[in-house]
PDB file of C-alpha atoms in Angstrom:
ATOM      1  CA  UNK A   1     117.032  98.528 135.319  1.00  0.00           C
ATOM      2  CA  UNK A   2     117.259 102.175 133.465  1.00  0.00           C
ATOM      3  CA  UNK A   3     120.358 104.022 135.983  1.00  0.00           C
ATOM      4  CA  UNK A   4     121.107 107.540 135.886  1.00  0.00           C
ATOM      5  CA  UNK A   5     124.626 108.086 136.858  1.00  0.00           C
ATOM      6  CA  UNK A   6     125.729 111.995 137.214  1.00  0.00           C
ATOM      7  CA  UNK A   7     128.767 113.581 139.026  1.00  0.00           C
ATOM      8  CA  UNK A   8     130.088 117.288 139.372  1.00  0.00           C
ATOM      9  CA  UNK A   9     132.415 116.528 142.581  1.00  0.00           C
ATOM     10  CA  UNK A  10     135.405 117.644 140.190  1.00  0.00           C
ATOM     11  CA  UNK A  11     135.827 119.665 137.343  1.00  0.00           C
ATOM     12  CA  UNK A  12     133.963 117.091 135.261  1.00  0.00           C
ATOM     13  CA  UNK A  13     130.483 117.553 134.448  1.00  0.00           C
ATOM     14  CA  UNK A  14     129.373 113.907 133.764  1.00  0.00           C
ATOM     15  CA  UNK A  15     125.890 111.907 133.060  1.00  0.00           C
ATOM     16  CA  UNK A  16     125.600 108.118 132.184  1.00  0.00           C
ATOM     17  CA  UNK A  17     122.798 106.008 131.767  1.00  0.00           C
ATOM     18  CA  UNK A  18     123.275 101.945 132.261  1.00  0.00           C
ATOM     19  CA  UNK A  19     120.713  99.233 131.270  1.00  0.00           C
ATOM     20  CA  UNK A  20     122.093  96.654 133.577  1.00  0.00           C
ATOM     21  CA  UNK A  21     124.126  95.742 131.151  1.00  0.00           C
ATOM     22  CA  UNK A  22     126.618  97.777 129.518  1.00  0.00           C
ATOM     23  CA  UNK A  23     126.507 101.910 129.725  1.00  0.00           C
ATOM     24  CA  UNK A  24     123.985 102.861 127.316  1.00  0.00           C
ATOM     25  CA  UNK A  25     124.706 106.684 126.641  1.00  0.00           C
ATOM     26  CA  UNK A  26     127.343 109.086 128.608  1.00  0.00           C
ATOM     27  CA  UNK A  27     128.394 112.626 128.218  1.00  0.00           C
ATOM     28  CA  UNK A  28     131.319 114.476 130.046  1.00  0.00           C
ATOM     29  CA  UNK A  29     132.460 118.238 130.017  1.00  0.00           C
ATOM     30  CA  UNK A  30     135.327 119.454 131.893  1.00  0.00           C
ATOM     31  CA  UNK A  31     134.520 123.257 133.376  1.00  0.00           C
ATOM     32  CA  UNK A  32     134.774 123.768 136.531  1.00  0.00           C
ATOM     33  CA  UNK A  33     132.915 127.327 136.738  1.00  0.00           C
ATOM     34  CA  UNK A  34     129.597 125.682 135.478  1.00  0.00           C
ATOM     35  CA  UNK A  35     128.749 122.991 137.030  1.00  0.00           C
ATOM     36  CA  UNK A  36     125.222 124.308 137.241  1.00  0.00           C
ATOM     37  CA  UNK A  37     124.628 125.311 133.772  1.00  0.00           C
ATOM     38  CA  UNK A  38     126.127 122.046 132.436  1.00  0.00           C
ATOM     39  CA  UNK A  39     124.381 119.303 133.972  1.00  0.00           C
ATOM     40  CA  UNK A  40     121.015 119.354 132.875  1.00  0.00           C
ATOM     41  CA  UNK A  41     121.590 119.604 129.119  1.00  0.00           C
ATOM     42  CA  UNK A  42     123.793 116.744 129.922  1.00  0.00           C
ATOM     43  CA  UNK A  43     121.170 115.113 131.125  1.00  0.00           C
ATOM     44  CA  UNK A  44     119.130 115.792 128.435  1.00  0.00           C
ATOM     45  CA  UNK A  45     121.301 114.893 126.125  1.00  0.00           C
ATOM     46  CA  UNK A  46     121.899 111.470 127.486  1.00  0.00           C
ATOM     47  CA  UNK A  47     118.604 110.885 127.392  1.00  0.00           C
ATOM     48  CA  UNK A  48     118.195 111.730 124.169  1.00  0.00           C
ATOM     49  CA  UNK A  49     120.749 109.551 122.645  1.00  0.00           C
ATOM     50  CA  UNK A  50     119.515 106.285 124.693  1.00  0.00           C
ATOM     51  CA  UNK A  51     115.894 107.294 123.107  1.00  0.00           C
ATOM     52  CA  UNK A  52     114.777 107.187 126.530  1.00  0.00           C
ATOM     53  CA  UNK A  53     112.678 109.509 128.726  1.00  0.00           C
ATOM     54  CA  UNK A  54     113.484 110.461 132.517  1.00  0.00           C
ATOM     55  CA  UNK A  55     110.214 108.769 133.090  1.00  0.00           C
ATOM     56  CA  UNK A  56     111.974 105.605 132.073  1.00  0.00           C
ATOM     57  CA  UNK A  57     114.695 105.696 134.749  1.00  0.00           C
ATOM     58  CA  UNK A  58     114.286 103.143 137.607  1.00  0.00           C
ATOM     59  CA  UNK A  59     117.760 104.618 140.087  1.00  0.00           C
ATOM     60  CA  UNK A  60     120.018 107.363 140.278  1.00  0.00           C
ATOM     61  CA  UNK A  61     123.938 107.569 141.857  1.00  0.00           C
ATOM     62  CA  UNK A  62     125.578 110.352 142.528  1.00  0.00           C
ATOM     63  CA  UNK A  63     129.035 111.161 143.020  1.00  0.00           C
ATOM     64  CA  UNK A  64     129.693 112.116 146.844  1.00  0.00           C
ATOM     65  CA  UNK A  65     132.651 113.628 146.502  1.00  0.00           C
ATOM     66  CA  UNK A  66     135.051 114.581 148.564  1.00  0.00           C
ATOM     67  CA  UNK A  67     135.010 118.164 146.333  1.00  0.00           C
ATOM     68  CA  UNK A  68     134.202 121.316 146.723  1.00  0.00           C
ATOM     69  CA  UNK A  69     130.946 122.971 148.165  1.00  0.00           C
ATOM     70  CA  UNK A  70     129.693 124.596 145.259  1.00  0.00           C
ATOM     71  CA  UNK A  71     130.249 121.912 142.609  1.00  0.00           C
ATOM     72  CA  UNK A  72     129.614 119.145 144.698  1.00  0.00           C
ATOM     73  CA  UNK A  73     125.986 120.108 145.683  1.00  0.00           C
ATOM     74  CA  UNK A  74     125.027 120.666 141.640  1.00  0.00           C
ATOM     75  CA  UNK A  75     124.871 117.068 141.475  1.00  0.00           C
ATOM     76  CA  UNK A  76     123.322 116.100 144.839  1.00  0.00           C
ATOM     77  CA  UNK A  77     120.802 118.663 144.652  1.00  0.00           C
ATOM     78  CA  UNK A  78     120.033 117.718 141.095  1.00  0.00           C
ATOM     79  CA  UNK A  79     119.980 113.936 142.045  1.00  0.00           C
ATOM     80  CA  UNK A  80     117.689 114.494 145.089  1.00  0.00           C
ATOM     81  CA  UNK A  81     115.343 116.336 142.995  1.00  0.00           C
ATOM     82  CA  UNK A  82     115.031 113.465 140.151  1.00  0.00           C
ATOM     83  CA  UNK A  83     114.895 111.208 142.976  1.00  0.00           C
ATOM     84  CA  UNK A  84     111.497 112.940 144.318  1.00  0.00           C
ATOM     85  CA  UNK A  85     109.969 113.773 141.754  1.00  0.00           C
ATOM     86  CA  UNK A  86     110.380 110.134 140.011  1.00  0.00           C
ATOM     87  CA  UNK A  87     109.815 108.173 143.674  1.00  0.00           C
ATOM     88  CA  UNK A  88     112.779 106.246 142.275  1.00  0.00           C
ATOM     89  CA  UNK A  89     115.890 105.254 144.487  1.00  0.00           C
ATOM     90  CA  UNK A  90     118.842 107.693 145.192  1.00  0.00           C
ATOM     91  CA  UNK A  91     122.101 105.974 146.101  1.00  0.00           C
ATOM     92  CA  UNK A  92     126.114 107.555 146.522  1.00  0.00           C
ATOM     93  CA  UNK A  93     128.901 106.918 145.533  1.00  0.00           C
ATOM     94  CA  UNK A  94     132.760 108.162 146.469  1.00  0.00           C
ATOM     95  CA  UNK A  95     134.073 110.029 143.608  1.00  0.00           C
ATOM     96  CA  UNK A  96     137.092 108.633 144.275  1.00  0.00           C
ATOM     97  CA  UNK A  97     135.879 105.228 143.975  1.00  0.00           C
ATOM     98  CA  UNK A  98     134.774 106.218 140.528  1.00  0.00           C
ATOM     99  CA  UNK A  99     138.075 106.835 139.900  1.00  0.00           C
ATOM    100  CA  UNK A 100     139.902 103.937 141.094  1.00  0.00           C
ATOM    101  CA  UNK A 101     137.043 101.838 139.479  1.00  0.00           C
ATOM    102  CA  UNK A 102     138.194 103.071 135.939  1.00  0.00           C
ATOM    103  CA  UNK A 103     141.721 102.817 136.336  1.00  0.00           C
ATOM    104  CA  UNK A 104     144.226 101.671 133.675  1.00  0.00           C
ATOM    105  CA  UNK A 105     146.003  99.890 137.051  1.00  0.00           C
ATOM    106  CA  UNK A 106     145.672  96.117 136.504  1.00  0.00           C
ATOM    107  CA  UNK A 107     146.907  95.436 140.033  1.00  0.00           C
ATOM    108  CA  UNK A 108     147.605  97.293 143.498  1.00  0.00           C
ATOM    109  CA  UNK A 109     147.881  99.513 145.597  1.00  0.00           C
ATOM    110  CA  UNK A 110     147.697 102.903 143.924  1.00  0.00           C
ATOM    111  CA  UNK A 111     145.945 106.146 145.182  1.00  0.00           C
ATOM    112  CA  UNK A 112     143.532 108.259 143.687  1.00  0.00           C
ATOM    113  CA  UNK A 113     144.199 112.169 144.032  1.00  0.00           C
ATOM    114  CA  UNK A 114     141.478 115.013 143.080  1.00  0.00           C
ATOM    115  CA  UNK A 115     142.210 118.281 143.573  1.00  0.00           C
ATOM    116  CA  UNK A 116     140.986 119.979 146.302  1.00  0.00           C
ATOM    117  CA  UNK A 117     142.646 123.378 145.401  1.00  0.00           C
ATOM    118  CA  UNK A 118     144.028 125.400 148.751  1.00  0.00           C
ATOM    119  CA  UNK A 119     147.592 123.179 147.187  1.00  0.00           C
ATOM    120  CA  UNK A 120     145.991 120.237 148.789  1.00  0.00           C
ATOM    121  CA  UNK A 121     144.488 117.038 147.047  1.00  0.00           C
ATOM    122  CA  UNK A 122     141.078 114.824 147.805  1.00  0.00           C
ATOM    123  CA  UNK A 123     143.072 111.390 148.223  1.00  0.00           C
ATOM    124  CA  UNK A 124     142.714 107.465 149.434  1.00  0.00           C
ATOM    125  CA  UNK A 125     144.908 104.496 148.740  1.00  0.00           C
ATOM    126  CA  UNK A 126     143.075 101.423 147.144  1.00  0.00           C
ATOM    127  CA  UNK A 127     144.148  97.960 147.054  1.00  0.00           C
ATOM    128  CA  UNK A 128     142.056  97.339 143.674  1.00  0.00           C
ATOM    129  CA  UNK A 129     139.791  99.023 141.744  1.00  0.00           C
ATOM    130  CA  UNK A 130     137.154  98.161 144.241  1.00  0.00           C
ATOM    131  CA  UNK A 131     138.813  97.753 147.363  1.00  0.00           C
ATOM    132  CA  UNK A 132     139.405 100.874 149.614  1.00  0.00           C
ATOM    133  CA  UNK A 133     142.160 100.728 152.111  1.00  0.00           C
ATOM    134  CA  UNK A 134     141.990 104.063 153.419  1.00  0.00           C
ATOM    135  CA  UNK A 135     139.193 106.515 153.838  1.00  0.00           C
ATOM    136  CA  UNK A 136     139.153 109.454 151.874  1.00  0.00           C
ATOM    137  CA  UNK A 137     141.335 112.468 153.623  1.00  0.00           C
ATOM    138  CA  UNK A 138     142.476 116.572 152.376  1.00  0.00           C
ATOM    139  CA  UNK A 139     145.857 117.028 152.499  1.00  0.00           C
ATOM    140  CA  UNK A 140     149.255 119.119 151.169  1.00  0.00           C
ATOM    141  CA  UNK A 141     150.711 116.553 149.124  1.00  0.00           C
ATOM    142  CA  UNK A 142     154.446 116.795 150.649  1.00  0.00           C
ATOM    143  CA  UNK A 143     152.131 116.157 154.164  1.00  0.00           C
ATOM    144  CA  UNK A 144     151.294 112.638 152.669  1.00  0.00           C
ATOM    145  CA  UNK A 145     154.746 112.053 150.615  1.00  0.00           C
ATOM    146  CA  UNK A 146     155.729 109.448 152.975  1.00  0.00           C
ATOM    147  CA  UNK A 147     152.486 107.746 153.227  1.00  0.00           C
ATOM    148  CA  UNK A 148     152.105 107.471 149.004  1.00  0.00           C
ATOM    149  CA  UNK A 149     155.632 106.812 148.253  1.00  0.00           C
ATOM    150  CA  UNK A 150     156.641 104.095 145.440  1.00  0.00           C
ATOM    151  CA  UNK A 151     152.273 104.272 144.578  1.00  0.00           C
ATOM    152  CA  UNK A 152     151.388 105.129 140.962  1.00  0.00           C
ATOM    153  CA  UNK A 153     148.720 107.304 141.343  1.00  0.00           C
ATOM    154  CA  UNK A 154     145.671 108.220 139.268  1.00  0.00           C
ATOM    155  CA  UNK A 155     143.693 111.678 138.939  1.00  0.00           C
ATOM    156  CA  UNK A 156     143.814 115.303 138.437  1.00  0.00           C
ATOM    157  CA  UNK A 157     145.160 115.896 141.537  1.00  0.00           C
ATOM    158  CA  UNK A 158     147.907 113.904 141.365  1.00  0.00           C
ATOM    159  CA  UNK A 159     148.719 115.473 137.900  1.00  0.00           C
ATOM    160  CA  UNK A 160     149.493 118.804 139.798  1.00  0.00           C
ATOM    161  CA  UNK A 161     151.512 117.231 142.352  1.00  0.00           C
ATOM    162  CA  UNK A 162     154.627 115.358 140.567  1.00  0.00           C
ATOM    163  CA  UNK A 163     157.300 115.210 143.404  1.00  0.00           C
ATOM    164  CA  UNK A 164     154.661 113.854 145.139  1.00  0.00           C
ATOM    165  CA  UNK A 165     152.891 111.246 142.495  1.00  0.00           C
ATOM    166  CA  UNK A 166     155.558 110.744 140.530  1.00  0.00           C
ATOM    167  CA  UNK A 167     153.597 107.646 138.256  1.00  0.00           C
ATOM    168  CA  UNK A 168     149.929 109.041 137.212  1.00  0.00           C
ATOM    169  CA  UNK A 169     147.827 106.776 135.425  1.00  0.00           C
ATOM    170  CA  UNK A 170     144.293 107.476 133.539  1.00  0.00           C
ATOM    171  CA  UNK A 171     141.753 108.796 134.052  1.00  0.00           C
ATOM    172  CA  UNK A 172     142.339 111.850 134.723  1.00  0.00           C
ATOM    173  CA  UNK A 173     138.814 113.218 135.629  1.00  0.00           C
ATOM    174  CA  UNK A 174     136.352 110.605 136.683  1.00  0.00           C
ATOM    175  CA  UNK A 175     133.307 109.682 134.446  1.00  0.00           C
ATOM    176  CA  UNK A 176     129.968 108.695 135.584  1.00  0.00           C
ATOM    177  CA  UNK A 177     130.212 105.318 132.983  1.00  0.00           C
ATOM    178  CA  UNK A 178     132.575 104.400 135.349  1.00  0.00           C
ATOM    179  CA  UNK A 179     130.017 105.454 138.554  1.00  0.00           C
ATOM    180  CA  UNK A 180     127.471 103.812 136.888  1.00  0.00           C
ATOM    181  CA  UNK A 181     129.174 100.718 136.133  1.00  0.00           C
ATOM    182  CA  UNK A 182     130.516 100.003 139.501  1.00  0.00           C
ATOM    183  CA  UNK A 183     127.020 100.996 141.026  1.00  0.00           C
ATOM    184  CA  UNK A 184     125.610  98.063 139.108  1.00  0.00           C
ATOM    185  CA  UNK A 185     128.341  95.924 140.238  1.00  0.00           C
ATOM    186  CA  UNK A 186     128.056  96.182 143.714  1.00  0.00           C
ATOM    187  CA  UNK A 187     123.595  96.277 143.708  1.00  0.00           C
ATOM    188  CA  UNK A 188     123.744  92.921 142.212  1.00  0.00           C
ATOM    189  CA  UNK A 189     126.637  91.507 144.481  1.00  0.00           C
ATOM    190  CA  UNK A 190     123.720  92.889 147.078  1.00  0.00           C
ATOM    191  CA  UNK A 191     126.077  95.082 148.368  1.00  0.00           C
ATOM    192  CA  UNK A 192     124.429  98.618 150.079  1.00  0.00           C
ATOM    193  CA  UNK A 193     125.686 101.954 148.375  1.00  0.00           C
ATOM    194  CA  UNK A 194     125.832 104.972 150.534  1.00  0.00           C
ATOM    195  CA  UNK A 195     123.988 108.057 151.395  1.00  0.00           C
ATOM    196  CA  UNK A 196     123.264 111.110 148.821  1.00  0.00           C
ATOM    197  CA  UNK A 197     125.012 112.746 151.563  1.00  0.00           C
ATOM    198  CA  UNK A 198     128.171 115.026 150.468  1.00  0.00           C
ATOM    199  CA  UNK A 199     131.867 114.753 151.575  1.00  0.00           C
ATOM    200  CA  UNK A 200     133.412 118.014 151.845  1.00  0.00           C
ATOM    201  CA  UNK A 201     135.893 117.215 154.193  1.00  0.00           C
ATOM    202  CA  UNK A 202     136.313 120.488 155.003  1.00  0.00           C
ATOM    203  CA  UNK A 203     134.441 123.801 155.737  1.00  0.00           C
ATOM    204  CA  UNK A 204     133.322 125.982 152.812  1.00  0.00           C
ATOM    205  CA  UNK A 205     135.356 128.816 151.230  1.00  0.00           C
ATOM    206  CA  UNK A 206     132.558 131.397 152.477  1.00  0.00           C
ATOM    207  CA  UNK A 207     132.678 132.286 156.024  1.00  0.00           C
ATOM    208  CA  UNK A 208     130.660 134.591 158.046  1.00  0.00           C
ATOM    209  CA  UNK A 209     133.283 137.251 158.989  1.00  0.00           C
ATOM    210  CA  UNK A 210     134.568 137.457 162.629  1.00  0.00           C
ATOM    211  CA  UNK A 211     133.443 139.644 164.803  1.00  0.00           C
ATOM    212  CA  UNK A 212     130.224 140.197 162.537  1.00  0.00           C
ATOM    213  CA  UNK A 213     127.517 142.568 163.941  1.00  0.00           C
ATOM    214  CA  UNK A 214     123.830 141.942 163.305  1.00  0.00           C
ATOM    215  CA  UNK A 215     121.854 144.754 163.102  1.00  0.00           C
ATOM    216  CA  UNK A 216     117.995 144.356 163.429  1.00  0.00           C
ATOM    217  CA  UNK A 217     115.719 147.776 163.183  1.00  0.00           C
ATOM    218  CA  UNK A 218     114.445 148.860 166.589  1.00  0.00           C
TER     219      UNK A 218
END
């Protein structure tokens, strides 16, 4: 097994490779304006410090999100296309999952918070670093206060947020080691990863404008 692990659901730019053992080479970059101009150095780069050519690699995972539209779609685009062109396997991932996965928590529940900008956070609650309780939701933090309360909390998001996520743990972005390494986990328990298929969540920040007139040429 050769994995190619990539996610730009959050700020994070990140690429890992895994041997099916251990993470092999990994490179994150936090920007959250270049998503698309970041990744495929970083994927180059990766490559080029496992010795390893794109040829070589046997899966990809990508990071689902929840995120935003724009970032989000660098990686699943990006992932799709390796996936074609290489006729190798494409499985998701929840970024969130990531997150929980690599979590300095030793035991639950906690939640994982990303933010989703708007003053609203990407969240879930997990039991464990692999168990999900709840599915991943947008919210205003002081709309979920209740529903959080006594949880340490790990993430960006919840970083932002301290009346709300009072206890934040690392990470604080999510890492596609940690994508990678949990991917690996759960193919060899025999356990079937998700889509490539995005979770916004929510509707994109570009709208059509109402009352919008088309005008064709007679």
């Amino acid at each position: 097994m050769l994995l190619l692990a990539l996610d730009t659901a959050t700020p994070a730019v990140t690429v890992a490779l895994h041997d099916g053992t251990a993470v092999i080479a990994s490179s994150s970059q936090v920007d959250a304006r270049r998503h698309g101009e970041l990744l495929l150095p970083a994927v180059d780069r990766v490559l080029a410090e496992a010795g390893v050519k794109l040829e070589a690699v046997t899966e990809i995972v990508t990071g689902i999100g929840p995120g935003p539209y724009t970032g989000l779609r660098v990686g699943l685009m990006t992932a799709d296309t390796f996936g074609l062109a290489l006729g190798v396997p494409v499985h998701g991932l929840c970024t969130l999952d990531g997150l929980a996965y690599a979590a300095d928590i030793e035991k639950g529940p906690f939640v994982v918070a990303t933010d989703a900008r708007r003053k609203e956070v990407y969240w879930a609650v997990y039991e464990d670093s692999r168990t999900r309780r709840t599915e991943p939701a947008v919210d205003r933090p002081g709309d979920i206060a209740e529903q959080v309360a006594g949880l340490p909390a790990v993430g960006a998001g919840a970083l932002l947020y301290p009346d709300t996520f009072p206890v934040v743990h690392e990470p604080e972005h999510v890492s596609a080691a940690a994508l990678a390494s949990l991917a690996v986990v759960k193919l060899a328990a025999g356990e079937e990863l998700p889509a490539p298929r995005p979770l916004y969540l929510r509707r994109p920040d570009a709208q059509v404008p109402k009352n919008y007139k088309v005008v064709t040429p007679k």
